XYZ file of C-alpha atoms in Angstrom:
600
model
C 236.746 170.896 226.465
C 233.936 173.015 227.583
C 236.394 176.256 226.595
C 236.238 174.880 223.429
C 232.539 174.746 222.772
C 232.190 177.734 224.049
C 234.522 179.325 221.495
C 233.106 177.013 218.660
C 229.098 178.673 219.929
C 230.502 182.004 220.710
C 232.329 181.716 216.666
C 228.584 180.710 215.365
C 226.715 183.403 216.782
C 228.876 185.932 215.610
C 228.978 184.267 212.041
C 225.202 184.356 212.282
C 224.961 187.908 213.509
C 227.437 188.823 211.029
C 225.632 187.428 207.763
C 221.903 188.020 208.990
C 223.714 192.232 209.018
C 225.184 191.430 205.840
C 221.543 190.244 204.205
C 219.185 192.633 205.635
C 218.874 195.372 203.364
C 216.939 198.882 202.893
C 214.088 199.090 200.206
C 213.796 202.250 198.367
C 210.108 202.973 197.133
C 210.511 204.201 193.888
C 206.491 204.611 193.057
C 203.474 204.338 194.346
C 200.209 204.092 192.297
C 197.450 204.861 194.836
C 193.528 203.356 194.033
C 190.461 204.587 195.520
C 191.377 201.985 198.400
C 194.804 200.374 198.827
C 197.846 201.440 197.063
C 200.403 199.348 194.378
C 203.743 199.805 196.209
C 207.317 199.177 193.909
C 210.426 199.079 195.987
C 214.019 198.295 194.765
C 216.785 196.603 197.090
C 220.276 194.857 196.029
C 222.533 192.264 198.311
C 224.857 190.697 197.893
C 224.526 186.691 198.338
C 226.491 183.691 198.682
C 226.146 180.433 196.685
C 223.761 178.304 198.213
C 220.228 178.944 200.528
C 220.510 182.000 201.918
C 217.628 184.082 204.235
C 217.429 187.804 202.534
C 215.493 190.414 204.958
C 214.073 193.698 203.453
C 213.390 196.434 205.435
C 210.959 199.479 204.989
C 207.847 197.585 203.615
C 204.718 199.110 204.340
C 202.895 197.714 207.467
C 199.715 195.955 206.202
C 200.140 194.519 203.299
C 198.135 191.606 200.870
C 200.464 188.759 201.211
C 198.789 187.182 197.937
C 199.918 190.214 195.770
C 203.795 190.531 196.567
C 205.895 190.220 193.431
C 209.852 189.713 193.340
C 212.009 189.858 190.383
C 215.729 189.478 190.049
C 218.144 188.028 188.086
C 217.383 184.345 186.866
C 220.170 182.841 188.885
C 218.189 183.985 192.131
C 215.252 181.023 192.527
C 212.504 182.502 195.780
C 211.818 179.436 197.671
C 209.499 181.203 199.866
C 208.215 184.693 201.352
C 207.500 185.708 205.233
C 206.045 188.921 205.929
C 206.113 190.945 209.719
C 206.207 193.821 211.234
C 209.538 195.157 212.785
C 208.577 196.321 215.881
C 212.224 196.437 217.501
C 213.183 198.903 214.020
C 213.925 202.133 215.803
C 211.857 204.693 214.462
C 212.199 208.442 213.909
C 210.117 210.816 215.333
C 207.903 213.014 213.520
C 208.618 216.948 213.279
C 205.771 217.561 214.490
C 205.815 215.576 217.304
C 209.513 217.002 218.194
C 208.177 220.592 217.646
C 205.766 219.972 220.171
C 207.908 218.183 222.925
C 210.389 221.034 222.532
C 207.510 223.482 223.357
C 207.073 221.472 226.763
C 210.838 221.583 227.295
C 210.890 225.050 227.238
C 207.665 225.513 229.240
C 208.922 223.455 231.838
C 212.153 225.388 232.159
C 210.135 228.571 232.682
C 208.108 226.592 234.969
C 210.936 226.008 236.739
C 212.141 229.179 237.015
C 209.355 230.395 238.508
C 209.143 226.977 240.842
C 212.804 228.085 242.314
C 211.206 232.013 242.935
C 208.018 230.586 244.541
C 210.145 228.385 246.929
C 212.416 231.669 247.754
C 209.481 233.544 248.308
C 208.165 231.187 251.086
C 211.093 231.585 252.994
C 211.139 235.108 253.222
C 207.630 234.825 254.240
C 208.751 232.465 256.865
C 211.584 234.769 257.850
C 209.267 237.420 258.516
C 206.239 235.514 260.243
C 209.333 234.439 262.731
C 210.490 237.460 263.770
C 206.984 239.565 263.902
C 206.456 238.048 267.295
C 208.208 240.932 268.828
C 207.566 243.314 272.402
C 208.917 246.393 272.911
C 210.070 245.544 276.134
C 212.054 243.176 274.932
C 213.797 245.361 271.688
C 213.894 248.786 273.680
C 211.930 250.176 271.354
C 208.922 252.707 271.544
C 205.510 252.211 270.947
C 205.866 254.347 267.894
C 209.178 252.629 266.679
C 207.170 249.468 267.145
C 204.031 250.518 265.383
C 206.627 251.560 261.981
C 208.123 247.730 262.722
C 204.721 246.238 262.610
C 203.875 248.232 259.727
C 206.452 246.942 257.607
C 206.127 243.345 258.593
C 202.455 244.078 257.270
C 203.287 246.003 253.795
C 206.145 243.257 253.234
C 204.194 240.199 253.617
C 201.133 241.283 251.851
C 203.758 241.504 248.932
C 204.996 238.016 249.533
C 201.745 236.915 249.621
C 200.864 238.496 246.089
C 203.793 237.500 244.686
C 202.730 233.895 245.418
C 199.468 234.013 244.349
C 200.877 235.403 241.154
C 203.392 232.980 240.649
C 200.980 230.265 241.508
C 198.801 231.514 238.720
C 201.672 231.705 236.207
C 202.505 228.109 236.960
C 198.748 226.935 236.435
C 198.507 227.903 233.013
C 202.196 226.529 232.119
C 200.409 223.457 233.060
C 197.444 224.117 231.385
C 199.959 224.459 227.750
C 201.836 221.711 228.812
C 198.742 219.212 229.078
C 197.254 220.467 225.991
C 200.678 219.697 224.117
C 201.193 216.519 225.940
C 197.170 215.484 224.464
C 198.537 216.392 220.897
C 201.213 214.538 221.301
C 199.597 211.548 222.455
C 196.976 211.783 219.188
C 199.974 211.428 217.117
C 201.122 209.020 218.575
C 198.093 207.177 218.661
C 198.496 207.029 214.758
C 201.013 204.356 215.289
C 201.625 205.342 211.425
C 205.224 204.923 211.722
C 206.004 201.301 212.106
C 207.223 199.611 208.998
C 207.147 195.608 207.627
C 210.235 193.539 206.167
C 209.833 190.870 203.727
C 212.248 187.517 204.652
C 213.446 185.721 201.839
C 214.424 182.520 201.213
C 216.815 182.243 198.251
C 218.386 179.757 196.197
C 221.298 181.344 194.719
C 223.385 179.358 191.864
C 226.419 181.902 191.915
C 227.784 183.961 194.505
C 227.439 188.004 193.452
C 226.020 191.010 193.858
C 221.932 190.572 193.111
C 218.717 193.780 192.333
C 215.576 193.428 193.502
C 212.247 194.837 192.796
C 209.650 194.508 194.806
C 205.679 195.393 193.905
C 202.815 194.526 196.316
C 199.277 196.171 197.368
C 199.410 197.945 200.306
C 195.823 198.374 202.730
C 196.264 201.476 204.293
C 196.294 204.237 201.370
C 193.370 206.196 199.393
C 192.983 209.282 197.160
C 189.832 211.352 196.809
C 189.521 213.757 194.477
C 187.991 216.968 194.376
C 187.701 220.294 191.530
C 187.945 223.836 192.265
C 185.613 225.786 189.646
C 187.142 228.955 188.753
C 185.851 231.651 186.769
C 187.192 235.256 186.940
C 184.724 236.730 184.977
C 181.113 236.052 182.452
C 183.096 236.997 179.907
C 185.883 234.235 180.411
C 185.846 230.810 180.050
C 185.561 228.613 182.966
C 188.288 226.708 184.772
C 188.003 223.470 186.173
C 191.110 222.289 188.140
C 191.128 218.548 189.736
C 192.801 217.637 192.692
C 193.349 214.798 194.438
C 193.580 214.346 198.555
C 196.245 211.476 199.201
C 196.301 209.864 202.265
C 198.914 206.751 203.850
C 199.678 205.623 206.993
C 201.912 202.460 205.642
C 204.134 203.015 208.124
C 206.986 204.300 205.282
C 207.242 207.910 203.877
C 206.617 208.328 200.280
C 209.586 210.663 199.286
C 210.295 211.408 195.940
C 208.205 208.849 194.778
C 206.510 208.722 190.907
C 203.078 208.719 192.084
C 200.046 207.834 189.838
C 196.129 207.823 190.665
C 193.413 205.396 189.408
C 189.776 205.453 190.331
C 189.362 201.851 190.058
C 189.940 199.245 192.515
C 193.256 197.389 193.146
C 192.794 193.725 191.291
C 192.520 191.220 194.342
C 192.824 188.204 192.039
C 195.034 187.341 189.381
C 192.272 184.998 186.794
C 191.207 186.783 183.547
C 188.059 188.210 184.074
C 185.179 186.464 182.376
C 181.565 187.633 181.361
C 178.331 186.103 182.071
C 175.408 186.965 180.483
C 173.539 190.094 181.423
C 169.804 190.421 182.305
C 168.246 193.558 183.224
C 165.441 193.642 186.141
C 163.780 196.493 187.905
C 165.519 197.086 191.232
C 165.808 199.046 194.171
C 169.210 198.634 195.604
C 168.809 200.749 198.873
C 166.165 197.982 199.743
C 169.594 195.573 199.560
C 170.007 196.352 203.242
C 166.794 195.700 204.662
C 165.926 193.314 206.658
C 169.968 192.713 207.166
C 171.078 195.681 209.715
C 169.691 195.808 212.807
C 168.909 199.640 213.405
C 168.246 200.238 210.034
C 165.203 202.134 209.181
C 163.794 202.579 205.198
C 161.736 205.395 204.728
C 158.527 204.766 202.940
C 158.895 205.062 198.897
C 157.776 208.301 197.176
C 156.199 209.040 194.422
C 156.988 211.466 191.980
C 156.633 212.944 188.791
C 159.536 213.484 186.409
C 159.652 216.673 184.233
C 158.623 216.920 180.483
C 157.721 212.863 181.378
C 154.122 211.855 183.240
C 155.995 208.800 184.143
C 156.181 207.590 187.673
C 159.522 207.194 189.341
C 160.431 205.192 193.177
C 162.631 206.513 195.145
C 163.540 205.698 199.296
C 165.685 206.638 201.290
C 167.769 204.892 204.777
C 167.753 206.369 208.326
C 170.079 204.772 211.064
C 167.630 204.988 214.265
C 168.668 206.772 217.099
C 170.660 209.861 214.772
C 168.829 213.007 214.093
C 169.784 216.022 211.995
C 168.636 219.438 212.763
C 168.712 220.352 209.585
C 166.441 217.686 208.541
C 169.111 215.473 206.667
C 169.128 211.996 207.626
C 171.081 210.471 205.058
C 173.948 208.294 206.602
C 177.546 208.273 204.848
C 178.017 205.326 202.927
C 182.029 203.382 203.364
C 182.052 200.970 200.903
C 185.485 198.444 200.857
C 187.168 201.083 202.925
C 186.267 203.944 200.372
C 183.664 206.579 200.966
C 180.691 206.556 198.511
C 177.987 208.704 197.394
C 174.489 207.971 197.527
C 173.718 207.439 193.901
C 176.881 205.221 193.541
C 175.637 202.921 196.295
C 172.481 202.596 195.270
C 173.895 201.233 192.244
C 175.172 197.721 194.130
C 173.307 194.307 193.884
C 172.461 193.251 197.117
C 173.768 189.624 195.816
C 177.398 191.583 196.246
C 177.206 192.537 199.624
C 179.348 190.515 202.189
C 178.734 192.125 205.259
C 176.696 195.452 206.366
C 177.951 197.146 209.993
C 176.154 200.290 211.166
C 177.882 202.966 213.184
C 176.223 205.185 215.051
C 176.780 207.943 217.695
C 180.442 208.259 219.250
C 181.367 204.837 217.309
C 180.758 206.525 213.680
C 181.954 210.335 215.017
C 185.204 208.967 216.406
C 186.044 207.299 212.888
C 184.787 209.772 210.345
C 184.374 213.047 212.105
C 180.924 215.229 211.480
C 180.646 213.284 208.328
C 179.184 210.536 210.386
C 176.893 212.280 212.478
C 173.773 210.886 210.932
C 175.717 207.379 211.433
C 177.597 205.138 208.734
C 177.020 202.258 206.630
C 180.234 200.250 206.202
C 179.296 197.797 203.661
C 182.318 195.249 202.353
C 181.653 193.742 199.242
C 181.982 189.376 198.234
C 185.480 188.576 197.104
C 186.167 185.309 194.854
C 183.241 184.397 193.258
C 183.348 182.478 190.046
C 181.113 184.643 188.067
C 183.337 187.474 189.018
C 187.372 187.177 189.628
C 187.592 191.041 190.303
C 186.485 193.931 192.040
C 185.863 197.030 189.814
C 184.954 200.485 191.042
C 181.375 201.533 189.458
C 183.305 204.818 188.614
C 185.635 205.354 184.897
C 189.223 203.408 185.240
C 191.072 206.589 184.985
C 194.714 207.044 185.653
C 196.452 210.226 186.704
C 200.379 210.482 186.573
C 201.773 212.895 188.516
C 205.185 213.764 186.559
C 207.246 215.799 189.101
C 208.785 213.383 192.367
C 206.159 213.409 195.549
C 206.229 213.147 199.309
C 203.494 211.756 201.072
C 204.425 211.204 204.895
C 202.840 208.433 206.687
C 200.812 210.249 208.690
C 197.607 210.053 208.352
C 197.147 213.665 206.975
C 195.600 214.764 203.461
C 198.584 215.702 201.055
C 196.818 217.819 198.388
C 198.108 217.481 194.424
C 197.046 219.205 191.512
C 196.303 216.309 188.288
C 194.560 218.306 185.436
C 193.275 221.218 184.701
C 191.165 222.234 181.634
C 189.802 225.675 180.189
C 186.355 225.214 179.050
C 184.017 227.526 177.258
C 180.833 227.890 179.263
C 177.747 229.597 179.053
C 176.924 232.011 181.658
C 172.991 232.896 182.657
C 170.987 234.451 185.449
C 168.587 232.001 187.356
C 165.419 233.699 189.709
C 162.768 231.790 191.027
C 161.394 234.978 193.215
C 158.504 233.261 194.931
C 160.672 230.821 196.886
C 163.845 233.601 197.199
C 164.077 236.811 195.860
C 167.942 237.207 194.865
C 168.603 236.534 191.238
C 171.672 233.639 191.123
C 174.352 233.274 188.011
C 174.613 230.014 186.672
C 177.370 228.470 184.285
C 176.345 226.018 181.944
C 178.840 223.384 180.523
C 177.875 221.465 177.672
C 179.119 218.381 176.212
C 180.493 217.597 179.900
C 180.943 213.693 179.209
C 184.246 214.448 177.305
C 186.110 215.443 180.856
C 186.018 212.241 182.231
C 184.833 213.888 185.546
C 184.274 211.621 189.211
C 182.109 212.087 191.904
C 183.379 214.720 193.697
C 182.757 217.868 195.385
C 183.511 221.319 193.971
C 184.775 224.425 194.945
C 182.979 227.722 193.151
C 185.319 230.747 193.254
C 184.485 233.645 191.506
C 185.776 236.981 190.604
C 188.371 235.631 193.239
C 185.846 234.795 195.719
C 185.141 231.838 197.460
C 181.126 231.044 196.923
C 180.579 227.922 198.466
C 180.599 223.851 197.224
C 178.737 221.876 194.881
C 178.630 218.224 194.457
C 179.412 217.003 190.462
C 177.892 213.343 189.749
C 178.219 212.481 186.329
C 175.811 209.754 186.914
C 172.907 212.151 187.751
C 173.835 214.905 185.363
C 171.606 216.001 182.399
C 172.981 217.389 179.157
C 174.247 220.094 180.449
C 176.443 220.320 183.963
C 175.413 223.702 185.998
C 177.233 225.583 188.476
C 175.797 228.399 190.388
C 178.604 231.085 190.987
C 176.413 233.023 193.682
C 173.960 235.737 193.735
C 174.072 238.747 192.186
C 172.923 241.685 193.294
C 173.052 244.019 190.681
C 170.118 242.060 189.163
C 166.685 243.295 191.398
C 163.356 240.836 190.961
C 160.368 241.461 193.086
C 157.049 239.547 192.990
C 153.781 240.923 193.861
C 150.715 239.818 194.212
C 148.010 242.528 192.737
C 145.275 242.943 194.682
C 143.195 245.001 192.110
C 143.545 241.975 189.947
C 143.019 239.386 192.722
C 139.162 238.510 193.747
C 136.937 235.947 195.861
C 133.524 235.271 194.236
C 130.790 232.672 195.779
C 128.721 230.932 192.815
C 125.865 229.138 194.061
C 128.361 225.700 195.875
C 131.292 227.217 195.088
C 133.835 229.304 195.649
C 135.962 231.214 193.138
C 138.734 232.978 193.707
C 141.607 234.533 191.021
C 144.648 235.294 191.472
C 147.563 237.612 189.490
C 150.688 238.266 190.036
C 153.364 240.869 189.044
C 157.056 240.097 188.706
C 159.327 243.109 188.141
C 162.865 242.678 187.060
C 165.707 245.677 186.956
C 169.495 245.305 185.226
C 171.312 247.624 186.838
C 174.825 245.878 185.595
C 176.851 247.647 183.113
C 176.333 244.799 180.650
C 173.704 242.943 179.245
C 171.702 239.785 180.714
C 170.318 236.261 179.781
C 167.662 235.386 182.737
C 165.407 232.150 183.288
C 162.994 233.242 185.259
C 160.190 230.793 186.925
C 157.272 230.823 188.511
C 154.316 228.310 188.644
C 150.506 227.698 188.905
C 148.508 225.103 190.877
C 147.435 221.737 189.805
C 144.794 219.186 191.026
C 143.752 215.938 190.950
C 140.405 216.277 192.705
C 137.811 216.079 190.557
C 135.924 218.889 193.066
C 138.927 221.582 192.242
C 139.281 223.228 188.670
C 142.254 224.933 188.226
C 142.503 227.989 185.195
C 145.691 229.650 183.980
C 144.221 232.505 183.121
C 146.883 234.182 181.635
C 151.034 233.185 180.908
C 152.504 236.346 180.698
C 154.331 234.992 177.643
C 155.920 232.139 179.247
C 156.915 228.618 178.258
C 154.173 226.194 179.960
C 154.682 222.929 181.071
C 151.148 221.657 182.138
C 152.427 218.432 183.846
C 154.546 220.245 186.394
C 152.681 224.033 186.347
C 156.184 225.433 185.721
C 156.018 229.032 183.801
C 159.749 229.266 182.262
C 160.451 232.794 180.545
C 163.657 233.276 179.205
C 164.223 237.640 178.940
C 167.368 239.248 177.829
C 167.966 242.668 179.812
C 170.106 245.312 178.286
C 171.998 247.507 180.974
C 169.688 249.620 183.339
C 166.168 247.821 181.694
C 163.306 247.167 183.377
C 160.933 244.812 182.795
C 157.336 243.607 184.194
C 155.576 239.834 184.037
C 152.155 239.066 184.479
C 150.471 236.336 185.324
C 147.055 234.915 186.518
C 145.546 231.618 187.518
C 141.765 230.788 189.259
C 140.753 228.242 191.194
C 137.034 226.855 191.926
C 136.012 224.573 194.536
C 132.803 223.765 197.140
C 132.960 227.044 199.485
C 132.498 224.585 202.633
C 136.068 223.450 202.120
C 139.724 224.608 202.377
C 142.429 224.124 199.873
C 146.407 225.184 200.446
C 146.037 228.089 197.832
C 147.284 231.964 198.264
């Protein structure tokens, strides 16, 4: 009897094994559309499946995933009774090349290590050897005192060698070790990723006929991002400008994206699935940096500033946050802002109601360096936004909702790593002009000017400026802080010589009666000694007051544009090839004699 049931158990374990083999199946991603946080993952799997329930488990899901979003379709005789999601952590899984390159550098360091272990070990011997038999009289050998002396002389020379040769091969074996602990610390960073361990959906199934069933398979996965970036090209003034937009792409699901139809959208994934509805909007005057104060502990708001606006006399508030306890020496402060796992520029975040804030965390120090690199050395504000409020069912990125599609098959491995790809690139004719402002620096910059930029659809993003095939430096494009007209500046250029002078024959100090007087003029030069003609804005500026005891006088404009509400002097000059020209200028100022003003 007991033989028996143990043939009828051993008979249902094996029909078990064999159908849970027979229903686990392999999901093939097929396309990936990747959001500024999170990432819509579509898979496709077939099986084949008995009448009846039946327990389906795909393989090669992504590793965190929202549980709410998955989305199955088959064929309507398949009915899903129910969805489980987990992580496989018994799957074997593959090793990255990079990870095997590096452990087959230690394999073959530790062969030569060993090598040189085996000589070290035959080199002690013969030392012993020869410390053993050194212990010799010549009475004892028959030898002469001179014979001796040669002996001893040789066991000297020799073991002096063996004792070099050790200290050399000692050496040689310290710095194997020294590679081979540097590898094994790479190693150990990638595998600290722990970017390679995949999910499986189980599913429970109602099948009404026995055949051969497709799935497809669409859910949001967490732990995937694009940022995207331009490079500004122009090759010469005389050629329009090229701007090229790229895109960073970044997943560690746990599953490599190969050949996968990859698209990119600046918006948000949808976390709930009601119709949006709109409320009525009221405007207020805000300050949304001041949504975070009083909230954060270690949070600091600098005091607000006042300032004046050009071609407006119209005041305008602006403040700024400081984590305390960070310091930058080059007098930045500004934190970086993560909002819902995305980073975010200043002027974007200071677009959020503080009513949509969740939660706030600061980062500082080693905490926000460890996470975000250098870009967190002034610390970080990781700010998660309120999900599944009535008056709004979704969360929307402040940015456009534009979509890239990438036509050509992509790999992204899951490894944690920036995979760069190329999504537009326009020709656009720009303006090109020469910029100097010679009393704050005295090279001359060239500018391009892009008008009508609102038709590119461009994102927050920063900019690489190559020209004439050189690489210049980065700018920053916001298209919610940009005028009429979007500027790059290519670099300086040297060919274009401005010099600013102050002329003392002109220049004077005069006491009347209280007061003092004192005039000032100024003489800018400017030399084209390009080939081809020039447009330049040139500025300077005079003084202005608001004490009553000061009186300020332009004297003279030197044929500029004025603005009076911001004492800018704007001269736009057109230089033909090798021509010179000369600005003057003069302002006075008066004020009581017993007191000092910041005026040269």
């Amino acid at each position: 009897m007991k033989k028996i049931l143990f043939s009828y158990c051993l008979l249902i374990s094996i029909t078990s094994f064999c159908a849970d083999e027979k229903n686990t199946v392999h999901a093939n991603l097929k396309s990936a559309t990747v959001f500024k946080n999170g990432a819509e993952l579509t898979h496709t799997a077939s099986s084949n499946l008995k009448q009846g329930m039946s327990e389906l488990v795909i393989e090669n899901i992504a590793n965190q995933i929202d549980i709410n979003s998955i989305q199955i379709k088959t064929a309507n005789a398949v009915t899903l009774m129910g969805i489980e999601f987990s992580n496989n952590y018994l799957a074997p899984t593959e090793k990255s090349p990079r990870i095997k390159m590096l452990e087959d550098s230690i394999q073959k360091l530790q062969a030569e290590r060993d090598k040189l272990y085996t000589a070290t070990e035959t080199n002690n011997e013969l030392f012993q050897v020869l410390k053993s038999n050194r212990d010799l009289k010549g009475t004892q050998t028959g030898m002469s005192v001179t014979e001796l002396a040669k002996l001893m002389d040789y066991y000297k020379t020799k073991m002096q060698e063996l004792q070099e040769t050790k200290s050399s091969l000692t050496e040689k074996m310290k710095k194997i070790d020294e590679q081979k602990a540097k590898l094994q610390n790479q190693i150990n960073e990638e595998n600290s990723k722990n970017t390679s361990q995949a999910g499986r959906l189980i599913l429970q199934l109602s099948v009404a006929i026995l055949g051969k069933y497709d799935f497809t398979i669409s859910y949001i996965a967490n732990n995937a991002y694009w940022t995207p970036y331009y490079d500004v090209r122009v090759d010469d003034i005389k050629s329009p400008l090229k701007l090229i937009t790229k895109a960073k792409i970044t997943q560690t699901t746990g599953i490599d994206w190969k050949q996968v139809k990859l698209s990119l959208s600046t918006s948000l994934p949808s976390q709930w699935g009601n119709a949006p509805i709109l409320n009525a909007w009221y405007l207020a005057y805000v300050n949304p940096v001041y949504a975070l104060q009083g909230r954060v502990a270690g949070l600091a708001m600098n005091s607000i500033q006042q300032g004046y606006l050009e071609k407006s006399s119209q005041k305008a508030e602006s403040s700024s946050i400081r984590i305390r306890g960070t310091a930058s020496i080059n007098g930045n402060n500004e934190p970086l802002y993560i909002v819902n796992g995305a980073e975010m520029s200043k002027s974007e975040f200071n677009k959020i109601s503080s009513s949509d804030i969740k939660s706030v965390n600061v980062l500082k120090d080693a905490n926000a360096t460890s996470l975000y690199g250098s870009r967190g050395i002034n610390g970080v504000i990781v700010v998660t936004l309120k999900e599944g409020m009535d008056d709004y069912v979704t969360v929307t990125d402040n940015t456009l909702n534009l979509a890239f599609d990438i036509d050509l098959p992509y790999d992204v491995p899951t490894n944690g790593k920036a995979q760069t790809a190329t999504i537009a690139s326009n020709e656009i004719a720009a303006s090109y002009k020469h910029y100097a402002v010679p009393k704050l620096d005295n090279d001359v910059y060239l500018l391009a000017e892009i008008p009508e930029w609102e038709k590119l659809n461009l994102m927050p993003a920063e900019a690489n400026i190559i020209f004439e095939g050189t690489y210049v430096g980065k700018s920053f494009i916001d298209p919610n802080n940009t005028t009429d007209t979007l500027n790059f500046t290519l670099g300086r250029d040297k060919r274009v010589v401005v010099k600013r002078n102050k002329l003392t024959d002109y220049s004077s100090v005069k006491f009347w009666g209280s007061n003092k007087l004192q005039q000032f003029t100024y003489e800018i030069t400017i030399r084209n000694t390009k080939k081809e003609a020039i447009n330049l804005l040139l500025k300077d500026q005079f003084p202005l007051t608001t004490n009553k005891e000061i009186e300020v006088e332009l004297i003279s404009n030197g044929g500029a544009e004025v603005n009076n509400d911001l004492g800018i002097l704007n001269w736009q000059l057109n230089l033909v090839p090798g021509e010179t020209k000369k600005i003057r200028f003069s302002y006075s100022s008066k004020y009581p004699k017993d007191k000092q003003i910041n005026i040269n």
